[in-house]
Coordinates of C-alpha atoms (C1' of nucleotides) in Angstrom, one line a residue:
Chain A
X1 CA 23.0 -6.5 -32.0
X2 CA 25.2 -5.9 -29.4
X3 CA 28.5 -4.6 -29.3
X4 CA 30.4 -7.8 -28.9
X5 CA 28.4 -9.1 -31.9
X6 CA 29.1 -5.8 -34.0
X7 CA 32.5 -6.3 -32.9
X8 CA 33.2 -9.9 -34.2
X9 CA 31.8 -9.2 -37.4
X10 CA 33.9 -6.3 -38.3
X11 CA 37.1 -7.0 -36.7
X12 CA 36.9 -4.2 -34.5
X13 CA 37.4 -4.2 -30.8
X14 CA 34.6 -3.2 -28.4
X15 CA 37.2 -0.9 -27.3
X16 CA 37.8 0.8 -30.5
X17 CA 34.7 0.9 -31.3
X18 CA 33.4 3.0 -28.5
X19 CA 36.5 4.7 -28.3
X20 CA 35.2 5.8 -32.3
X21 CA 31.9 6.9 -30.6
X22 CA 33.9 8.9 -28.2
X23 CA 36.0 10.9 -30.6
X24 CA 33.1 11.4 -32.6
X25 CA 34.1 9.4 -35.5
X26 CA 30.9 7.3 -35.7
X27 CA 27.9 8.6 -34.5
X28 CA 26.4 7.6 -30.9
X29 CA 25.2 4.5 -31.0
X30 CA 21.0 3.4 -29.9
X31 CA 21.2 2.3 -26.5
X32 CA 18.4 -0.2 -25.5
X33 CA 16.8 -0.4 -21.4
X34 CA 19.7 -2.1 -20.3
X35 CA 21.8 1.1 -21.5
X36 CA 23.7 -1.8 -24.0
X37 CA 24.8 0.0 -27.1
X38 CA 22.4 -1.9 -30.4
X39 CA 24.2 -1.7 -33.6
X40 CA 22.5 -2.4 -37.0
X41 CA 22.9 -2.8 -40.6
X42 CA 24.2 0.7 -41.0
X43 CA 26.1 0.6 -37.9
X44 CA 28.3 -2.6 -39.1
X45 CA 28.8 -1.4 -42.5
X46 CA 30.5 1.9 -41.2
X47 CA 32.8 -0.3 -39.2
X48 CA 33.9 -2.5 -41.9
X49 CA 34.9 0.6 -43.8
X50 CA 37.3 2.1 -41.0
X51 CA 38.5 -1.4 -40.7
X52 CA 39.4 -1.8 -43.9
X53 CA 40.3 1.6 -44.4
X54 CA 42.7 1.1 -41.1
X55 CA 44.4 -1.6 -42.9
X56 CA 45.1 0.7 -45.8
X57 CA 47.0 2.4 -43.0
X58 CA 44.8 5.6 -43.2
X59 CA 44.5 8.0 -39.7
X60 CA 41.4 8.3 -38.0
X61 CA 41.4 11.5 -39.7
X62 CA 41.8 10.6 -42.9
X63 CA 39.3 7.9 -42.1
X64 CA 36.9 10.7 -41.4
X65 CA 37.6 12.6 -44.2
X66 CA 36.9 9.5 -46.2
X67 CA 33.7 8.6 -44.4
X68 CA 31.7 12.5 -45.2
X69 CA 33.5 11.4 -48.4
X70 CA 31.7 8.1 -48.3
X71 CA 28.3 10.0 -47.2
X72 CA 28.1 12.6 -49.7
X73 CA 26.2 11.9 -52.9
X74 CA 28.0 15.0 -54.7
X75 CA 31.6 14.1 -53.6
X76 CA 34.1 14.0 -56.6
X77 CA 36.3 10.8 -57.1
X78 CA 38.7 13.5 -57.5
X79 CA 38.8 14.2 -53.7
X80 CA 39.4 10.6 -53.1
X81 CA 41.6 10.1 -55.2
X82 CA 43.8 12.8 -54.0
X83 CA 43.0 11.9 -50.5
X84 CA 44.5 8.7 -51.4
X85 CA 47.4 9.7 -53.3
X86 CA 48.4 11.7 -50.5
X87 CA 48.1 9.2 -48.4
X88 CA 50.6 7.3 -50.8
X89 CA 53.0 9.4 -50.7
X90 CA 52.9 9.4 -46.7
X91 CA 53.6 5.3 -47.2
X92 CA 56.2 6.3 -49.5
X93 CA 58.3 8.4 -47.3
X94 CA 57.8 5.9 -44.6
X95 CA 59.2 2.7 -46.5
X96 CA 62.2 5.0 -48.1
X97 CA 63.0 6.1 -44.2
X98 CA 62.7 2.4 -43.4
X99 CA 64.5 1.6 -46.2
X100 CA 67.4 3.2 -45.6
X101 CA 67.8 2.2 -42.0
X102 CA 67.6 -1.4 -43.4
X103 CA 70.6 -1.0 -46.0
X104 CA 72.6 0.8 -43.6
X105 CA 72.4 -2.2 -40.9
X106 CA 72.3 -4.5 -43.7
X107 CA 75.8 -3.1 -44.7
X108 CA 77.3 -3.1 -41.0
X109 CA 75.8 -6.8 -40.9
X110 CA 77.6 -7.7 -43.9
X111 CA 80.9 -6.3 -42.1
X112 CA 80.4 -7.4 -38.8
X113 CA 82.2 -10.9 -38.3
X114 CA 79.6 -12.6 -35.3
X115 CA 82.4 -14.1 -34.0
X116 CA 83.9 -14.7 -30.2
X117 CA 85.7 -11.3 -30.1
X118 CA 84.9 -8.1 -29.4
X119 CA 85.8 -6.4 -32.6
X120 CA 82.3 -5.1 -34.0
X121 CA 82.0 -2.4 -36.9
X122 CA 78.8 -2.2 -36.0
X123 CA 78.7 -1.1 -31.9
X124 CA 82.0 1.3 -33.7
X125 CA 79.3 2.8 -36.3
X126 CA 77.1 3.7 -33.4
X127 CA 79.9 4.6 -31.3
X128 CA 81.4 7.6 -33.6
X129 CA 84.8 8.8 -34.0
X130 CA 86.2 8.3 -30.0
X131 CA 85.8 5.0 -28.4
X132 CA 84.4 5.6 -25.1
X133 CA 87.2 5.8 -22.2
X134 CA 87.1 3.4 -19.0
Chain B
X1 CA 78.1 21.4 -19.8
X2 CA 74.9 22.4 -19.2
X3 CA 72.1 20.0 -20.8
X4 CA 71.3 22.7 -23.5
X5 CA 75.0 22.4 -24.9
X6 CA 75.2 18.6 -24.5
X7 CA 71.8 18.6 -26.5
X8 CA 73.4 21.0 -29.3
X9 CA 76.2 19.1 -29.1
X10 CA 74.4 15.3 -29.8
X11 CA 71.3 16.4 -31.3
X12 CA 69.1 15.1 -28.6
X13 CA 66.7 17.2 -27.0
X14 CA 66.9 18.5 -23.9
X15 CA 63.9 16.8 -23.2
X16 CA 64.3 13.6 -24.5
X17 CA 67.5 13.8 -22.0
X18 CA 66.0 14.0 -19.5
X19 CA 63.8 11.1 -20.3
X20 CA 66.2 8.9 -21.0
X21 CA 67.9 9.6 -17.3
X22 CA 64.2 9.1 -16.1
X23 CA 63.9 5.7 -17.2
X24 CA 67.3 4.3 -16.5
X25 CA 68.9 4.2 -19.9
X26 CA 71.5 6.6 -19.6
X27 CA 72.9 7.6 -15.8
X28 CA 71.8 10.3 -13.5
X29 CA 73.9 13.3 -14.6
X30 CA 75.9 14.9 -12.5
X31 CA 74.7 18.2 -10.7
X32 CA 75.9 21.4 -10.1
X33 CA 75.1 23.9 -7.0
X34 CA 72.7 25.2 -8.8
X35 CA 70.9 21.8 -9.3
X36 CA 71.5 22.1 -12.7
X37 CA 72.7 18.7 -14.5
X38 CA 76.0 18.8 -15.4
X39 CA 77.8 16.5 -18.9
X40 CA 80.9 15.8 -19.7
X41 CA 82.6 14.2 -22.9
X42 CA 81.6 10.7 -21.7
X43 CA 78.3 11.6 -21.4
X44 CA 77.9 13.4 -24.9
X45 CA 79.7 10.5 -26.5
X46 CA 77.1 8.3 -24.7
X47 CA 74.4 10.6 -26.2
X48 CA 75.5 10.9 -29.9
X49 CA 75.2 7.0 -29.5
X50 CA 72.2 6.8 -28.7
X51 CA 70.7 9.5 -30.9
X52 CA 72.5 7.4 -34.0
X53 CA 71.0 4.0 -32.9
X54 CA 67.3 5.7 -32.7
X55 CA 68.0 7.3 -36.1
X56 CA 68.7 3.6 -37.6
X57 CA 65.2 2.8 -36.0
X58 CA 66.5 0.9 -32.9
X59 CA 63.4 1.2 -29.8
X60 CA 64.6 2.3 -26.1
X61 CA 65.0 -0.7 -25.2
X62 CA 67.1 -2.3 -28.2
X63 CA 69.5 1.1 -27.4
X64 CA 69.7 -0.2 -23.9
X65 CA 70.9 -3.6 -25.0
X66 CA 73.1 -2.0 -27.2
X67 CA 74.4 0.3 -24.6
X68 CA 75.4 -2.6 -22.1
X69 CA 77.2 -4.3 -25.2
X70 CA 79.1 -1.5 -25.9
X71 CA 80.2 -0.9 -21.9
X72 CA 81.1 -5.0 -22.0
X73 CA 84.4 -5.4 -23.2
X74 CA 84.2 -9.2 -23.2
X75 CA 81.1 -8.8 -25.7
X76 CA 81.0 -11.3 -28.9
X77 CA 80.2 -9.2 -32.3
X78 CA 77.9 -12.4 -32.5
X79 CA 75.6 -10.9 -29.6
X80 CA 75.7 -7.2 -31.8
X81 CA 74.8 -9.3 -35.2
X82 CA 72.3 -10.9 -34.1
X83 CA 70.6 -7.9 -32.3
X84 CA 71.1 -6.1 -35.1
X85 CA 70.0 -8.7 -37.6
X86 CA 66.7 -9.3 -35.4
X87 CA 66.0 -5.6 -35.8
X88 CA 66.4 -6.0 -39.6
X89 CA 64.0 -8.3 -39.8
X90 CA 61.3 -6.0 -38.0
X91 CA 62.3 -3.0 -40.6
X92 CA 61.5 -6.3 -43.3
X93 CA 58.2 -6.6 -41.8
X94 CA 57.3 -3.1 -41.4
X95 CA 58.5 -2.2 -44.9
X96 CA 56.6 -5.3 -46.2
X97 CA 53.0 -4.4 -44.4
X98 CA 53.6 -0.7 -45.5
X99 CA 54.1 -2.1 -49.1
X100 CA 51.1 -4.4 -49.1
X101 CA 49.1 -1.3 -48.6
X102 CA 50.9 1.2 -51.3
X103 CA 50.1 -1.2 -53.5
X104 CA 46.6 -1.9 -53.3
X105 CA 46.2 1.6 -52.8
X106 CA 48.0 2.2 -56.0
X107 CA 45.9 -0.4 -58.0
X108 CA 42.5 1.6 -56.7
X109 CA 44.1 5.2 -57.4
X110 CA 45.0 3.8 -61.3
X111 CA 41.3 2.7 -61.4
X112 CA 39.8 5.9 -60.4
X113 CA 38.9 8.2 -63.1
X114 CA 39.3 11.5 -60.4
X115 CA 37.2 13.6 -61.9
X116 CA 33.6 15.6 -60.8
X117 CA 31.5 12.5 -61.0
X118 CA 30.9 10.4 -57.4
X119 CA 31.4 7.0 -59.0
X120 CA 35.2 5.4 -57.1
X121 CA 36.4 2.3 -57.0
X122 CA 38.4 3.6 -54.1
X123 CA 35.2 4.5 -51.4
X124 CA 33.5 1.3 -53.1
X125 CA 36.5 -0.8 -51.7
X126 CA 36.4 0.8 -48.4
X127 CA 32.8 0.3 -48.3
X128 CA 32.9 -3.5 -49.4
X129 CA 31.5 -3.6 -52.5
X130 CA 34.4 -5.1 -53.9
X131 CA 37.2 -7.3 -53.2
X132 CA 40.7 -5.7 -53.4
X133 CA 42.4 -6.9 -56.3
X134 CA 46.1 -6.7 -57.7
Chain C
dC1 C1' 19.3 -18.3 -6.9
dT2 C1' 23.6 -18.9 -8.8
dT3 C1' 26.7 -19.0 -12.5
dG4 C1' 28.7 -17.1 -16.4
dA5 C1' 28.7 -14.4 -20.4
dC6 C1' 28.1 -10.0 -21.6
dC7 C1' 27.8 -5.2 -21.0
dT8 C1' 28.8 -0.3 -18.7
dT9 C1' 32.1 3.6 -17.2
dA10 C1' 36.5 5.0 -15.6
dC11 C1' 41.2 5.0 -15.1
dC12 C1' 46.0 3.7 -16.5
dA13 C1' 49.5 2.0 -19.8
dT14 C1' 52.2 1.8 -24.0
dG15 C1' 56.7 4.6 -27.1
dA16 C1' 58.9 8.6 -28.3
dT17 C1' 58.3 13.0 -28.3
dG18 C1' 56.6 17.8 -27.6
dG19 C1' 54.3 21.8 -25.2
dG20 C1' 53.7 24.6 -21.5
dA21 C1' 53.4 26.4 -16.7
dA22 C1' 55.6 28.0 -12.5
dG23 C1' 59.6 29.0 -10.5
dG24 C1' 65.0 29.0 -9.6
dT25 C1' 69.9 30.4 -11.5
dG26 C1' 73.4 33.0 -13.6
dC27 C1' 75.4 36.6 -16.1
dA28 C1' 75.7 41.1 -18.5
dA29 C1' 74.1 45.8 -19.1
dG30 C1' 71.7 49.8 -17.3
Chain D
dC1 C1' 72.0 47.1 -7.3
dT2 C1' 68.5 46.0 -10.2
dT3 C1' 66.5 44.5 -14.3
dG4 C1' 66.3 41.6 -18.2
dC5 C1' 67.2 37.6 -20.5
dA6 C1' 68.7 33.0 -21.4
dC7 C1' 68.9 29.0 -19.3
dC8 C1' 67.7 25.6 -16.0
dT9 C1' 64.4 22.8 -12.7
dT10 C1' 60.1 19.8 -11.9
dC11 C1' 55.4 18.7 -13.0
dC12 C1' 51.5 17.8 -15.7
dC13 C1' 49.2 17.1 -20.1
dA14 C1' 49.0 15.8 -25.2
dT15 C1' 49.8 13.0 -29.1
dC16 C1' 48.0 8.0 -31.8
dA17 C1' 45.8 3.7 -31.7
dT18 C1' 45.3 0.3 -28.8
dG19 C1' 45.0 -2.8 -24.7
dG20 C1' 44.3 -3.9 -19.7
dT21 C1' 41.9 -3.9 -15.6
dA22 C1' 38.6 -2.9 -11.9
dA23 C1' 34.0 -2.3 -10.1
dG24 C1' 29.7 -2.9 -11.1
dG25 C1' 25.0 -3.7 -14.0
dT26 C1' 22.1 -7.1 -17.2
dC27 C1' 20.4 -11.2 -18.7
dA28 C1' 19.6 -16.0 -19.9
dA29 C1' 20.2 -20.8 -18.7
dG30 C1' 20.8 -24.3 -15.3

DNA sequence: CTTGACCTTACCATGATGGGAAGGTGCAAG
DNA sequence: CTTGCACCTTCCCATCATGGTAAGGTCAAG
């Protein structure tokens, strides 16, 4: 099939998909006379697992860590696992950072009257201890 | 002050400085003989405001918005609610997608043995063979 | 034979930041 | 005075994952 068809039935762009190819993370595809790229079976399975593995928010490094993971009949499900759990505690640290920005802003919200005037503890948290001089 | 001390002084690189004054968000600095930019206190007050807006997760351009309603002295805190309320709601949505993933991720780590055999639920998710389940 | 859908490569852009090269400036110590 | 060093300048390139666009080739149907 062609790259467009490959495409809709992974949910991967054409683009990405060659940019993949590019960076080596999937293996050059077949070409046929026209030079069109001609994906298979194979070819569309791999690209459902780095789309779904994308959506698990893995890096295209991870991802190919996971795929010689995925190709390798003597892998331990301890090396994914760990792989994984890593990758956890990456998501972790990212929802505590956004986390915290959230309850701070939530708090200057809560004191921040949205009214007519200018008074605003929040432009005054951002502003630090001097208000600007004009 | 020389940009190095202003950077010190705000905690925003030298670099990122420069930036900023690249792409219009802060003024052009003024400069000395030597060519070199120049900062004074309004500048590094300008500077620690913008480094604390990025640090609550505010983008370039929210900052500029920000910036302009801190210069306006006829501002409503209604306008700085609701720009700060909007950007609340994208932290929501971030922390929400990042969650979706730690936890399906967490339900295929609990259901991996992670030990020396190849069998995981984990690389059988990514590869399709089952649905992800929680 | 044209039209339109599809493909190809190549280049540029995002946002926020860092790295580094090549060269100018300024100040203190030799 | 010269050397050395810290600092500055501009310019270009890189990240990560993705999209856009342009210029052109391929192919099937009308």
């Amino acid at each position: 099939m062609q790259i467009g068809e490959a495409s809709r039935a992974t949910g991967v762009s054409a683009k990405m998909i060659r940019h993949y190819e590019q960076i080596g993370l999937i293996p050059a595809a077949d070409r046929r006379d026209s030079n069109y790229r001609d994906y298979g079976a194979e070819d569309v399975h791999r690209l459902g697992f780095i789309r779904r593995a994308r959506d698990l928010g893995f890096s295209i490094a991870e991802i190919g860590d996971l795929l010689r993971l995925w190709g390798d009949r003597d892998r331990s499900s301890r090396d994914v696992k760990a792989l994984t759990q890593s990758h956890i505690r990456e998501l972790d640290a990212k929802i505590a950072l956004l986390g915290e920005m959230r309850e701070t802003l939530a708090h200057l919200v809560h004191c921040c009257d949205g009214d007519n005037r200018p008074d605003c503890p929040i432009i005054e948290s951002l502003a630090g201890a001097a208000p600007i001089s004009h």
